[in-house]
Structure formats: C-alpha cells, structure tokens
Short mmCIF file of C-alpha atoms and ligand atoms in Angstrom, two decimals:
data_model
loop_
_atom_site.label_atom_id
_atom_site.label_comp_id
_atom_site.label_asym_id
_atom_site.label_seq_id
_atom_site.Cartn_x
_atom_site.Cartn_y
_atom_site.Cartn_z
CA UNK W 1 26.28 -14.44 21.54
CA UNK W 2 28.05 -11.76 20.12
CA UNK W 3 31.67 -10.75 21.31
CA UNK W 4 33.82 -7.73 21.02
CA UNK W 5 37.60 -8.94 21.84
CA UNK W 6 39.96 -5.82 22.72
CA UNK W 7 43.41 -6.36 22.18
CA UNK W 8 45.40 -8.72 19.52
CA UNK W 9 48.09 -10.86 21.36
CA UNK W 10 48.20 -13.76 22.68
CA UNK W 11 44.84 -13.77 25.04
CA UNK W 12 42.96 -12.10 22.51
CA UNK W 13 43.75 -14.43 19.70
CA UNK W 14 43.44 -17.52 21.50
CA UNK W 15 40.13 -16.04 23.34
CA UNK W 16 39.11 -15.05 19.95
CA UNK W 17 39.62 -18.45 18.49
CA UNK W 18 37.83 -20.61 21.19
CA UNK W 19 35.03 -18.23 21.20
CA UNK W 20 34.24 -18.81 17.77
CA UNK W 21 34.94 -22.63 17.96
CA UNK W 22 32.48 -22.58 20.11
CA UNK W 23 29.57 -20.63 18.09
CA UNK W 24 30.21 -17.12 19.62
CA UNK W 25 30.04 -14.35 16.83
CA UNK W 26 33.17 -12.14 17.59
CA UNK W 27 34.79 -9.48 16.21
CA UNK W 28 38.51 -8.38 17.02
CA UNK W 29 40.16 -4.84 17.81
CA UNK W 30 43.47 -3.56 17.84
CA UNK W 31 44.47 -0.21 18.56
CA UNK W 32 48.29 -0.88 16.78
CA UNK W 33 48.34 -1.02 12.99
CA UNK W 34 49.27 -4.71 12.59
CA UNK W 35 50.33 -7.38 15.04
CA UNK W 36 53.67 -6.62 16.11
CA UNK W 37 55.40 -4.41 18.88
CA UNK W 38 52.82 -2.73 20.66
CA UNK W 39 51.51 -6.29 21.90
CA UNK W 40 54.28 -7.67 24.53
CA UNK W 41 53.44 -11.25 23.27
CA UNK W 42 55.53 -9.93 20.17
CA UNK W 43 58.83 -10.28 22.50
CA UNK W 44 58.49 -13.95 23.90
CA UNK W 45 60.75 -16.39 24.31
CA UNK W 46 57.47 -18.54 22.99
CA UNK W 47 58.40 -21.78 26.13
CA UNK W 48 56.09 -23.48 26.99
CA UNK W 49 57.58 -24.85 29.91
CA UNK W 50 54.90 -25.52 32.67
CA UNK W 51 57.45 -27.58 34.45
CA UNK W 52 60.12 -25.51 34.70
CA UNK W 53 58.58 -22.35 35.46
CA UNK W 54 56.94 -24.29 38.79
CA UNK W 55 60.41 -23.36 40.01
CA UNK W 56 59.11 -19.34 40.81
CA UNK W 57 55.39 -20.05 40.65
CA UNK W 58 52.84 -21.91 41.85
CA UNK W 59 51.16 -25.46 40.86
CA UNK W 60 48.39 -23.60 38.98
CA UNK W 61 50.59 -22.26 36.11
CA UNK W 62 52.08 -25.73 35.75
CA UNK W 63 48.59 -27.50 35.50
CA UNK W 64 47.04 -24.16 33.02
CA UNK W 65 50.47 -24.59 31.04
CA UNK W 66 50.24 -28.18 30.52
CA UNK W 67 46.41 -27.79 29.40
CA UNK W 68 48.14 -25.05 27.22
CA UNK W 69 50.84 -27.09 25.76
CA UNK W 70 48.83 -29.77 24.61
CA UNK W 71 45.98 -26.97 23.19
CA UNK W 72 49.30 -25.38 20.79
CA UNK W 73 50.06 -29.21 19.65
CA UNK W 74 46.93 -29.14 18.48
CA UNK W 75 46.12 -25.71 17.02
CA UNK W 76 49.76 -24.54 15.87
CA UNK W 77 51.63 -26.88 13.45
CA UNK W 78 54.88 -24.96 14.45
CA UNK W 79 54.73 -26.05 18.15
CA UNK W 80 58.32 -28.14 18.67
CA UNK W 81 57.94 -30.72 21.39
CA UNK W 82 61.39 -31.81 22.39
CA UNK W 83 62.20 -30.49 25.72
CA UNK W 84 63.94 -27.91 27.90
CA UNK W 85 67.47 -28.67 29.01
CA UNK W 86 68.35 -26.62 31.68
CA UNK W 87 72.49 -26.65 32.65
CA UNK W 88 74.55 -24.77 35.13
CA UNK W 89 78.28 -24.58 35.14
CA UNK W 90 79.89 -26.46 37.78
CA UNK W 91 80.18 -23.43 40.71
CA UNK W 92 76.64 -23.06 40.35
CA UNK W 93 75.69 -26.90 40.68
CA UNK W 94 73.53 -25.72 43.77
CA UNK W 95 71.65 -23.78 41.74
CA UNK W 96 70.76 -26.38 39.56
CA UNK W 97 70.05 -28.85 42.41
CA UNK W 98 67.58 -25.93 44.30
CA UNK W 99 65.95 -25.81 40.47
CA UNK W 100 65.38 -29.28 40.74
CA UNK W 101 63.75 -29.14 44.11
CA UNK W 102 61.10 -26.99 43.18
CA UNK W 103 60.34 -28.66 39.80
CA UNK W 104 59.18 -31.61 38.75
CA UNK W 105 58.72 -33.91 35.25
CA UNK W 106 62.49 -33.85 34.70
CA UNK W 107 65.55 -36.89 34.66
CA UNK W 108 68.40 -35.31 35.82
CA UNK W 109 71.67 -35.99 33.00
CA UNK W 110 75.27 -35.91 33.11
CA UNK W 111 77.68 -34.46 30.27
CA UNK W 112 77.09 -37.59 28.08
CA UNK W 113 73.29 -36.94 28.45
CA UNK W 114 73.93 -33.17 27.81
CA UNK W 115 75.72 -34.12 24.53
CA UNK W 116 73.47 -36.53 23.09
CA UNK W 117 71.03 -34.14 23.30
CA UNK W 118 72.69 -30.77 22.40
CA UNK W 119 76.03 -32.02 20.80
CA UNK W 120 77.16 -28.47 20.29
CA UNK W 121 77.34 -28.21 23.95
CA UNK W 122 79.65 -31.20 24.36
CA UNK W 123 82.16 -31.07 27.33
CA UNK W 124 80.69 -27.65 28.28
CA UNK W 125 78.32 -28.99 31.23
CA UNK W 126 78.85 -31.93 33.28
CA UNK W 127 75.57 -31.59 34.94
CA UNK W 128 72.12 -30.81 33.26
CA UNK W 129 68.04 -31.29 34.28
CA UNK W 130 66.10 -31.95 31.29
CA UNK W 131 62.55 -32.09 31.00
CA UNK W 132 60.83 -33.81 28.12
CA UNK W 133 57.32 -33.18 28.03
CA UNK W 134 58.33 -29.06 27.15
CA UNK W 135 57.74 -27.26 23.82
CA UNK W 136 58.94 -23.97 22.07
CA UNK W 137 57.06 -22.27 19.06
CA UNK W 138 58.11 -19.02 17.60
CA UNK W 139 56.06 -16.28 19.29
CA UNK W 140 55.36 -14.59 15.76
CA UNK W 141 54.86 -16.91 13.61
CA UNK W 142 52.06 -18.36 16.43
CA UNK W 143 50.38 -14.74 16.37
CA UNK W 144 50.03 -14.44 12.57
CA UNK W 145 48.67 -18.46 12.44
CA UNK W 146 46.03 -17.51 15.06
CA UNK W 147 45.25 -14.09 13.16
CA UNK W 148 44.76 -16.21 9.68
CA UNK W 149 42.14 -18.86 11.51
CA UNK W 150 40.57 -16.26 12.55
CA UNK W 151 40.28 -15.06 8.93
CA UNK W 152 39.53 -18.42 7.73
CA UNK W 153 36.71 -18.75 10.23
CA UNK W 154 35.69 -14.91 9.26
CA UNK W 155 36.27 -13.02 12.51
CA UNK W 156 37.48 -9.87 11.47
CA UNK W 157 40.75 -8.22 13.32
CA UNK W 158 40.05 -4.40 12.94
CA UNK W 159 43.32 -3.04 13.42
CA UNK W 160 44.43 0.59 14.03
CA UNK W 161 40.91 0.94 16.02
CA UNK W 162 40.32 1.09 20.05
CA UNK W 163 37.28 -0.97 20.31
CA UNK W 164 33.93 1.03 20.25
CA UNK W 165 31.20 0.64 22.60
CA UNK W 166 29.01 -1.53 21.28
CA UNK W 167 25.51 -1.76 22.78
CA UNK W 168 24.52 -6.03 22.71
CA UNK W 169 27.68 -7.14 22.73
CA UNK W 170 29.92 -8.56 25.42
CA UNK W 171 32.96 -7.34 25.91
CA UNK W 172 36.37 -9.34 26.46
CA UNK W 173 39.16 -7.36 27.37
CA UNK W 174 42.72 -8.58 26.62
CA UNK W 175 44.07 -5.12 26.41
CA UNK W 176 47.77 -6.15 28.75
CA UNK W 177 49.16 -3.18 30.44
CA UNK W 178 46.89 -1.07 28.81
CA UNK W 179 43.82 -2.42 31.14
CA UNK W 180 45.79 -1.03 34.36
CA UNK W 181 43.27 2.24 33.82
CA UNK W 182 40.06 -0.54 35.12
CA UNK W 183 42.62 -2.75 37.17
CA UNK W 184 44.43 -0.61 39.43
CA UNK W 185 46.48 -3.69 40.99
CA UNK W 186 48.07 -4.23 37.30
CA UNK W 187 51.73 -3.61 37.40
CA UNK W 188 54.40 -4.25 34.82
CA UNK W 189 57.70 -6.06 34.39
CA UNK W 190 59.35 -5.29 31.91
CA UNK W 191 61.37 -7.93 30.01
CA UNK W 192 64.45 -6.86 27.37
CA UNK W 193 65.26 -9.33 24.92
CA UNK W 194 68.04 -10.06 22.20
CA UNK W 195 68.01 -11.63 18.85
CA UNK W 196 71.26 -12.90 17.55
CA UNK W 197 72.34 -14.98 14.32
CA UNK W 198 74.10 -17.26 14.54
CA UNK W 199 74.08 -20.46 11.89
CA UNK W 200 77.09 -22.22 12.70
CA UNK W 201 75.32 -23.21 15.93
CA UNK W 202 73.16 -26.16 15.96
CA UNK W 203 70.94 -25.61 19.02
CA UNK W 204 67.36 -27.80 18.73
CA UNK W 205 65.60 -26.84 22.17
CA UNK W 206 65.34 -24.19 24.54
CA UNK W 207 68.57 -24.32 27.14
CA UNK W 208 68.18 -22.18 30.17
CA UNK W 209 71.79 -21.44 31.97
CA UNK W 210 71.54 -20.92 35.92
CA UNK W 211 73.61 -18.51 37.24
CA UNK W 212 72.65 -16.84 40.80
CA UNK W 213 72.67 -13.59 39.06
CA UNK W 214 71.69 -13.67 35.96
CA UNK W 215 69.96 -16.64 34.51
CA UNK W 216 69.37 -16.99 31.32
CA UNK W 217 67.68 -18.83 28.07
CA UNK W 218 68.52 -18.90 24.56
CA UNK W 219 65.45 -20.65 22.29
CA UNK W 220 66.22 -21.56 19.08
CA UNK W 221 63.79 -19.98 16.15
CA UNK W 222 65.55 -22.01 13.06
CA UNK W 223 67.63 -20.40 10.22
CA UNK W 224 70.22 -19.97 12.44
CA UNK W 225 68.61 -17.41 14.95
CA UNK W 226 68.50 -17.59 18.36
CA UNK W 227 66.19 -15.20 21.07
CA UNK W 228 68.23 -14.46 24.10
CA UNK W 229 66.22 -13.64 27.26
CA UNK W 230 65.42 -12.26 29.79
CA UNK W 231 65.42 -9.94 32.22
CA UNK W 232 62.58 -9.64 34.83
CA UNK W 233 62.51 -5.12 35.96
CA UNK W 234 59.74 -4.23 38.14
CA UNK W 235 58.92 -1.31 35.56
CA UNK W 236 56.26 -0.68 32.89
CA UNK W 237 59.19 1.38 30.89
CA UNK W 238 59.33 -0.14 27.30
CA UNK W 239 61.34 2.13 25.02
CA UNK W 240 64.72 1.17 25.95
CA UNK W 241 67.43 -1.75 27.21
CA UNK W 242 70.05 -0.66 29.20
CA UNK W 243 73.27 -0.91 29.01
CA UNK W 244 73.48 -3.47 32.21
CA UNK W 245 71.09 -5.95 30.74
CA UNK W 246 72.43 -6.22 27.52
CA UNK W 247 75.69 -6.62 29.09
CA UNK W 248 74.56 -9.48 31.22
CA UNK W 249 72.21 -10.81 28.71
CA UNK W 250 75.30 -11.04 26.02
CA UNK W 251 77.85 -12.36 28.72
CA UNK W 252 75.82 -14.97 29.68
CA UNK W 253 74.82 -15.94 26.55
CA UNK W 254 78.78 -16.16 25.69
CA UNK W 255 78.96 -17.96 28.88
CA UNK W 256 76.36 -20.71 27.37
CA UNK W 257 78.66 -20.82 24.33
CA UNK W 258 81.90 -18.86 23.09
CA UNK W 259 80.46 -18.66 19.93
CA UNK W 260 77.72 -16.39 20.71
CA UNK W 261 80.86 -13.98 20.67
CA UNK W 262 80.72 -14.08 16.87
CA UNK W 263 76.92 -13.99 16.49
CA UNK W 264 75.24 -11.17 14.43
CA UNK W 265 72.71 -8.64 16.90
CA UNK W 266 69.81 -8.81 14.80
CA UNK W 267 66.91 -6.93 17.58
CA UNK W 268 67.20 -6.02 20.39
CA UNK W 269 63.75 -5.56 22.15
CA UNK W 270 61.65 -4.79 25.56
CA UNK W 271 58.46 -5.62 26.24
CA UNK W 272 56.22 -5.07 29.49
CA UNK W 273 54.33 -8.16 30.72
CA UNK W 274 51.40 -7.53 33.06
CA UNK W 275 51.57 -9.05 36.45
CA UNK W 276 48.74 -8.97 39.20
CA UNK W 277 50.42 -8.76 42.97
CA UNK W 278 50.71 -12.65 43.33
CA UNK W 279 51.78 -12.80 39.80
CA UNK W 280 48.94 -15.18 38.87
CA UNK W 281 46.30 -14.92 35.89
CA UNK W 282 42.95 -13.30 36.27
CA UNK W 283 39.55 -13.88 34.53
CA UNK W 284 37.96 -10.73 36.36
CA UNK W 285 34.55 -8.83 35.72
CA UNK W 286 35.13 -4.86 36.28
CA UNK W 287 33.96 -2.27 34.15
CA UNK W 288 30.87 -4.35 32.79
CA UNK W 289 34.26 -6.47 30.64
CA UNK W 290 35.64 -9.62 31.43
CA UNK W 291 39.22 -9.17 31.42
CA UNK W 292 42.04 -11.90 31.00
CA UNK W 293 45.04 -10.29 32.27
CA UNK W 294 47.94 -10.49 34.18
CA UNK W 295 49.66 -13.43 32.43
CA UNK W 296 52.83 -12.13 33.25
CA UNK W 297 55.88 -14.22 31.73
CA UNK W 298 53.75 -17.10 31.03
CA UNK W 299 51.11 -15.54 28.51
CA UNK W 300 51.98 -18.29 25.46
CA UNK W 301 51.99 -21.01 28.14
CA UNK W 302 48.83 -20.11 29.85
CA UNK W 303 46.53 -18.29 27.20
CA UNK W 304 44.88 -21.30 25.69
CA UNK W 305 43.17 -22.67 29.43
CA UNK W 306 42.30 -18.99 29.68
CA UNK W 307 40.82 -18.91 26.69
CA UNK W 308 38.98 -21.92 27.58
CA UNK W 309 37.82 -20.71 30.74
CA UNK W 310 36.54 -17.08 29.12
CA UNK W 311 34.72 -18.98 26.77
CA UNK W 312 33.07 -20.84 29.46
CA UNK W 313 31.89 -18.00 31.73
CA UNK W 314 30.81 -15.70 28.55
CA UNK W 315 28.94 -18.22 26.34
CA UNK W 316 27.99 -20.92 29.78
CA UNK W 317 27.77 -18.73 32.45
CA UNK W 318 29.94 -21.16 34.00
CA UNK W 319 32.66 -19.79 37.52
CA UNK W 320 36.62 -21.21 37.46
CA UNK W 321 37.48 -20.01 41.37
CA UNK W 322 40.54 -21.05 39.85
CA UNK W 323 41.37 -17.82 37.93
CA UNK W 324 38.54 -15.50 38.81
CA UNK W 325 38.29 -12.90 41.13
CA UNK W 326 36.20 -9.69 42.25
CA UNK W 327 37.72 -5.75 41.15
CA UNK W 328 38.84 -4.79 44.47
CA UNK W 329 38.03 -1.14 43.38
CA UNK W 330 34.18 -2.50 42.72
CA UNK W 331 34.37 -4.29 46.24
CA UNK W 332 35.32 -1.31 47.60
CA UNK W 333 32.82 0.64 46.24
CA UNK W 334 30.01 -2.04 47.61
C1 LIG C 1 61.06 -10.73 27.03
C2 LIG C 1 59.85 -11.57 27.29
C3 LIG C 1 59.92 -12.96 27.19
C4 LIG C 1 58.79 -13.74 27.42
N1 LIG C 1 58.89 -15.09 27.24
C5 LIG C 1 57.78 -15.87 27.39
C6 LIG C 1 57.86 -17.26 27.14
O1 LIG C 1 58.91 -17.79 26.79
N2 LIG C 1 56.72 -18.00 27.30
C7 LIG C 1 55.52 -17.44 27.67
O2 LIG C 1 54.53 -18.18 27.80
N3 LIG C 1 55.43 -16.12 27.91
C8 LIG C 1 56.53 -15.32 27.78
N4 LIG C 1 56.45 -13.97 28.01
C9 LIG C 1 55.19 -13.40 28.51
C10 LIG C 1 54.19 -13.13 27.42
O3 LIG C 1 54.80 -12.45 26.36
C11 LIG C 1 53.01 -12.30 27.97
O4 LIG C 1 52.48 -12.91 29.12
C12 LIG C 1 51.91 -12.19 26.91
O5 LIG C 1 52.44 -11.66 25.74
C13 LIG C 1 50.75 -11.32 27.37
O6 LIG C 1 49.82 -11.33 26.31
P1 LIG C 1 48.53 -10.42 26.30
O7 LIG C 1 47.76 -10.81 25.09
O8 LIG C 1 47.86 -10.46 27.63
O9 LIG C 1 49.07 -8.90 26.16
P2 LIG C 1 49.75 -8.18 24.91
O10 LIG C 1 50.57 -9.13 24.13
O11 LIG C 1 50.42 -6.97 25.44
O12 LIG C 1 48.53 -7.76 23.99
C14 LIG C 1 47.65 -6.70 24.32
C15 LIG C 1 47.21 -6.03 23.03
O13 LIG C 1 46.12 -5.15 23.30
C16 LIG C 1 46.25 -4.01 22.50
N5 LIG C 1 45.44 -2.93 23.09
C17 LIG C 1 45.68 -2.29 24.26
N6 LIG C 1 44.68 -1.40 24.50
C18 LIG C 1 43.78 -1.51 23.47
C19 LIG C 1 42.53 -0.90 23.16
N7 LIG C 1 41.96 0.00 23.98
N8 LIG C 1 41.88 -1.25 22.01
C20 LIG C 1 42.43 -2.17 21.18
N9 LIG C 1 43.62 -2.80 21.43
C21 LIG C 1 44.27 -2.49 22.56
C22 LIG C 1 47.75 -3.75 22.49
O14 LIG C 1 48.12 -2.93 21.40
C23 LIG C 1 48.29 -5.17 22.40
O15 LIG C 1 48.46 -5.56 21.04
C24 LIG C 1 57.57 -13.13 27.79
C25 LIG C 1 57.49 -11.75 27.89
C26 LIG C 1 58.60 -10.96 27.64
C27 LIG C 1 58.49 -9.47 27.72
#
C-alpha cells in the first residue's frame, strides 16, 4: 500500500516509521521548512510518564503510554529510564497525597529517599512520590532520530510542501491544530515553556513540584540545561508568553531550587497541543483521511500505540474501539 503522511511531528514520524516497518510505501510532507517550531512536538517536556499523568486522565493514556514507553526504549537510544520524582513542599503535602490517590506504580519516599535520588535537592523536601518505571528523552533530538530512519529506510520527508492530492494513495493525516478545518471538535491548549542553563545543577530525572496553583516540572536535557514547563491555556494563540506565566513558571522553578535564580534564559517558547472535548486521542476517518489527532499533552507518550494502531487499520483493515471514532460532522450529514 502506498501512504501519503501529512504533517512531521511526533504522530507523523512515528506513523511514518511503523508504516514502513511494516511494508507500507510512504512518503512524508511538511508544510514548515525543516522540523522545528511550527510542529508543537518541538516544545515538549519529552515525559513519558503514563503513571503520573493518570492523575488528570483516564486509564487509557496510562495503558497507550506504557505501550509507548517501552516502543521509545526500543526505537530511540536517547530514551532515559530512571523515573519521575514528584515532591511538594510541606503546606502542600495534600496535594501530594490527592496525586497519589489518583496514580499508581509509585513508592512513596521521605527526604532521605528524595536525596539519594536527587542529592541536589537534599533537605529541600521531606516528602516525595517517585515512580520508577518513567522515562524522559529530549523532544528534538527524538524528532531528528525518527526523521534519519526514515531516511535510512528511504521514505522521503518533503518539507516546505502541503501534501498534494494524490490519486492511489491513502492518506494519513497528522496535521495537529492544523486538521481543526476537517475536525471541527479540535480545540487547542496552548502550553508556554522555558529553557534555562544551568550547569552547576545536577538534576538526572524529571521532578514535577505540586503547588495548588501552579504546578510545575523541570526535565533535565544534559549539558547543563533544563526545560521548565508548563502551562495548560484553553487557547490556540502561539506567538507569545505572557508575562503571568513566565512569572509563575520562573517562581516556581526558583521555588524547586534557589539556584534556578542564577540560571541563564536560553528560549522561551509556546506551543498549541490539540485536544478533542474529552481530551483523549483519536484515530478518526473524515475527509476520505485517517487522522491521528488530538494527543494533547501526551503526544511523545502516546504516539507510538497510535502509530501502531494506524498501521493496523490502513495496511489490516483492522478497528481499535479504543481510539476510533465517527466525524460527528459526517454523522450529521448521514
Ligand atoms: C509546552 C508543552 C509541553 C509538552 N510536554 C509533553 C511531554 O512532556 N510529554 C508528552 O508526551 N507530550 C508533551 N506535550 C504534548 C506534545 O507536544 C503534543 O501532544 C504533540 O507534539 C502533538 O504532536 P502531533 O504530531 O500531533 O502535532 P504537531 O507536533 O503539531 O505536528 C503537526 C505537523 O503538521 C504540520 N502540518 C500542518 N498542516 C500541514 C499540511 N497541510 N501539510 C503538511 N504539513 C502540515 C505542522 O507544520 C506540524 O509540523 C507537550 C506540549 C507542549 C506545548
């Protein structure tokens, strides 16, 4: 089968990839000029935390992200598989008790715990969840690996280029936001983002800080740099942060560790996740495209099983009730 792939970010790439593991003859476009900004994967955080993000979602991203985690272990050598710690300071203990509620795969630690594990946060927390089947990667440097299997296996990425209609060919659509003009019930959140330097600070894993207000996560990308994230705006406005979140993202961020005071700015970006109403994936038919949208703040956790699954309904003609759904626009029309 032969399969046009619209859109180069994470569910592209990945869809791209399995497709042509699996004997499909694809061909990639981008409409941006490289990988980079105009994809929101370019802004991640790159966890892949399936347990901890059970705390705002439901059991299906935790059982897609662990099928995803394992999937980047496999595929990108730069996965790092040593945990989340997540920490609180000690008025917001309750927090950190609700998180553990609605989570699971995690021993809870005290500040000994917290230490031997992050020593530069040593008498900073005296309470901590940490779970140890999570991984990180650095969002970027997962993009370009993708984009240079993809080479290796000779599927072309034809940047700079909306994809053509092409008569014989499927079509996969991975487009993001840009796919809310054949899915009317895609909405955006946007999500700012910092990067700071800072090499005197020895972080290994991500650490997410609970605050009722504004929680927050710092992920560690080596060479002493350091993504700080991120806020969650119900609006598909990209071009700026404002003053607010960087504010709260730099405060908290200080709050994690005084030394983020002295830390170097090095990018600040935003980035606009899609989001269906429910917040959950979709593998939906509209348009004569299969789309794989909607992957909201999960998109490095969850793209491989999507991947996966597109692979199986293009190339098998195989149905995951799991993920798909019918175009309410095309249901309405019936
Ligand atoms: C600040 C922030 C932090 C995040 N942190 C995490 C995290 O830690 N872990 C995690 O798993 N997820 C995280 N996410 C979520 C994740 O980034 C998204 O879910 C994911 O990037 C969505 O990927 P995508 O491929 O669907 O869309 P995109 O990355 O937006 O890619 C779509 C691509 O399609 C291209 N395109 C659009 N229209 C066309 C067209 N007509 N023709 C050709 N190309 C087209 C665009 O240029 C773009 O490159 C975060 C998001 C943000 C904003």
């Amino acid at each position: 089968m032969r399969v046009t792939v619209i859109g180069a970010g994470v569910a592209g790439l990945t869809c791209a990839l399995e497709l042509s593991a699996r004997g499909a003859s694809v061909e990639v476009f981008e409409r941006a000029p490289q990988l980079g900004p105009a994809a929101c994967s370019w802004f991640a955080g790159g966890m892949l935390a399936p347990w901890c993000e059970r705390e705002s979602s439901t059991p299906l991203i935790a059982e897609l992200g662990a099928e995803g985690l394992t999937w980047w272990r496999e595929h990108f050598a730069g996965t790092v598989w040593n945990g989340t710690l997540v920490v609180a300071h000690a008025r917001d203990t309750g927090e950190l008790l609700q998180f553990g509620r609605r989570t699971a795969h995690f021993e809870s630690v005290g500040s000994q715990a917290v230490t031997a594990l992050e020593p530069e946060l040593a008498g900073r927390f005296s309470q901590g969840l940490y779970f140890p089947e999570e991984g990180h990667l650095d969002p970027r440097a997962a993009l370009a690996a993708l984009a240079a299997r993809l080479a290796e296996r000779g599927v072309p990425i034809r940047f700079g280029v909306d994809a053509p209609p092409r008569a014989g060919r499927a079509v996969l659509d991975c487009s993001g936001l840009a796919a809310r003009a054949r899915l009317a019930d895609l909405r955006g959140v946007k999500g700012e983002m910092l990067l700071l330097r800072l090499p005197e600070l020895q972080i290994s894993r991500p650490v997410r800080l609970l605050h009722p207000r504004m929680p927050l996560y710092v992920v560690p990308r080596g060479q002493g740099l350091f993504m700080v994230g991120a806020t969650m705006i119900e609006s598909d406005e990209a071009t700026r942060i404002s003053a607010r979140s960087m504010l709260e993202l730099l405060s908290a961020a200080y709050a994690l560790h005084p030394a983020f005071g002295e830390a170097q700015i090095i990018e600040i970006g935003t980035g606009v996740r899609a989001a269906f109403p429910d917040n959950l994936p979709r593998l939906r038919r509209a348009g004569g495209s299969l789309h794989v949208n909607g992957l909201y703040r999960h998109g490095f956790l969850l793209a491989p099983a999507l991947a996966r699954r597109a692979a199986g309904v293009l190339l098998e003609g195989r149905r995951y009730p799991e993920v798909m759904d019918e175009d309410p626009g095309e249901r309405r029309l019936a």
